[in-house]
Amino acid sequence: MSQYVPLDLSRYFDPVSGVYPLFLFEFSHADMGGDPLRVCSSNFARLADDEQGQPRWGVVSQGVEYLYAHIGFTLPGEAGDGAPTCRLTVGRFDALVQILRSVQTRFTVDMRMVWSDDVDTVAASYPRFKVLGYTLGQASVDLEIGTDMDDTEPFPGKSFTADLFGGVHR
């Protein structure tokens, strides 16, 4: 059975020490052009105010700004009907919805974990997850993420025959 886990862990760790893990996410795609969309799992610090005077929360790690978004994680279930995938639930915001609607192929999600007392040192890195599918809700976006695995590829593979690989057979 899959279990939903909120990733804003600041309230679950010792409030005296103030040390807890933060999760940083980068959503990227070749068609995006500029910088990837960067979000974090905790409202660690007030970064600035937006055009309407509303505070923007997030974290600056290694000189890069990550904006705060409500993020939750559902671990892979025990169904053995394919490659294991997990569900990343992100609070709906315009930049993420625009990315989802603008690209036609899978985009990449890189996840890093840092500790709140040293946000510039990456404690764990989980690179190159692929977004396999998504569901747009009214308040959140559910992303199904996984990795490219051998059990998602067709087996047996194609043969090196003259009609499929003409350059090999001359």
Steps between C-alpha positions, in 0.01 A plus 500: 500500500637840403536768765487877442781688676511883516851624429488813715671327790577812703217435744592135560860551609641639823396868526788574737775401255313632197676247277281315251526380139392717208424353160593696188343420162602609151252449216677523165439428133697575184204701360486732805790709375606687813560392856313203644211552740636466854282433804569393859299317764521750785442871553850528641559873450330808361671567168331818380163654424327453165344777288182503712699527826440138599798326663683231305632215710760238419871435532821605329730201458837530325399846378181372332152602615236230562143619558284335765212278390286256696653165404407148601632163397326165461742211507473218244239237574558129501322429173731300278336595172786711365781732589465659844378857492420749771268797514621852568218736602584867454279793593363639175673812375507663157864432405466123545169484312651698210790254477266201502284647225787621282714189458400192305763257627611389844687749710751440775477549875820517705460476877758593763491494877681759711493565874360828631822584684711467181287558190801522268615141560300230322448206737327277245432529128233321297556610139324440170153386598258519208144631522300211360159661536312767691157599625400865539277553802344821622748542785788272407685326220566126534811393312573133442878470496735211437818402325566343163530132583553187297157362587332792321685422178366244251655157523634339296647792313506538124747297298778650292345408168561667163151658487533665844874580501599555136831669585622190682441268202686626193 
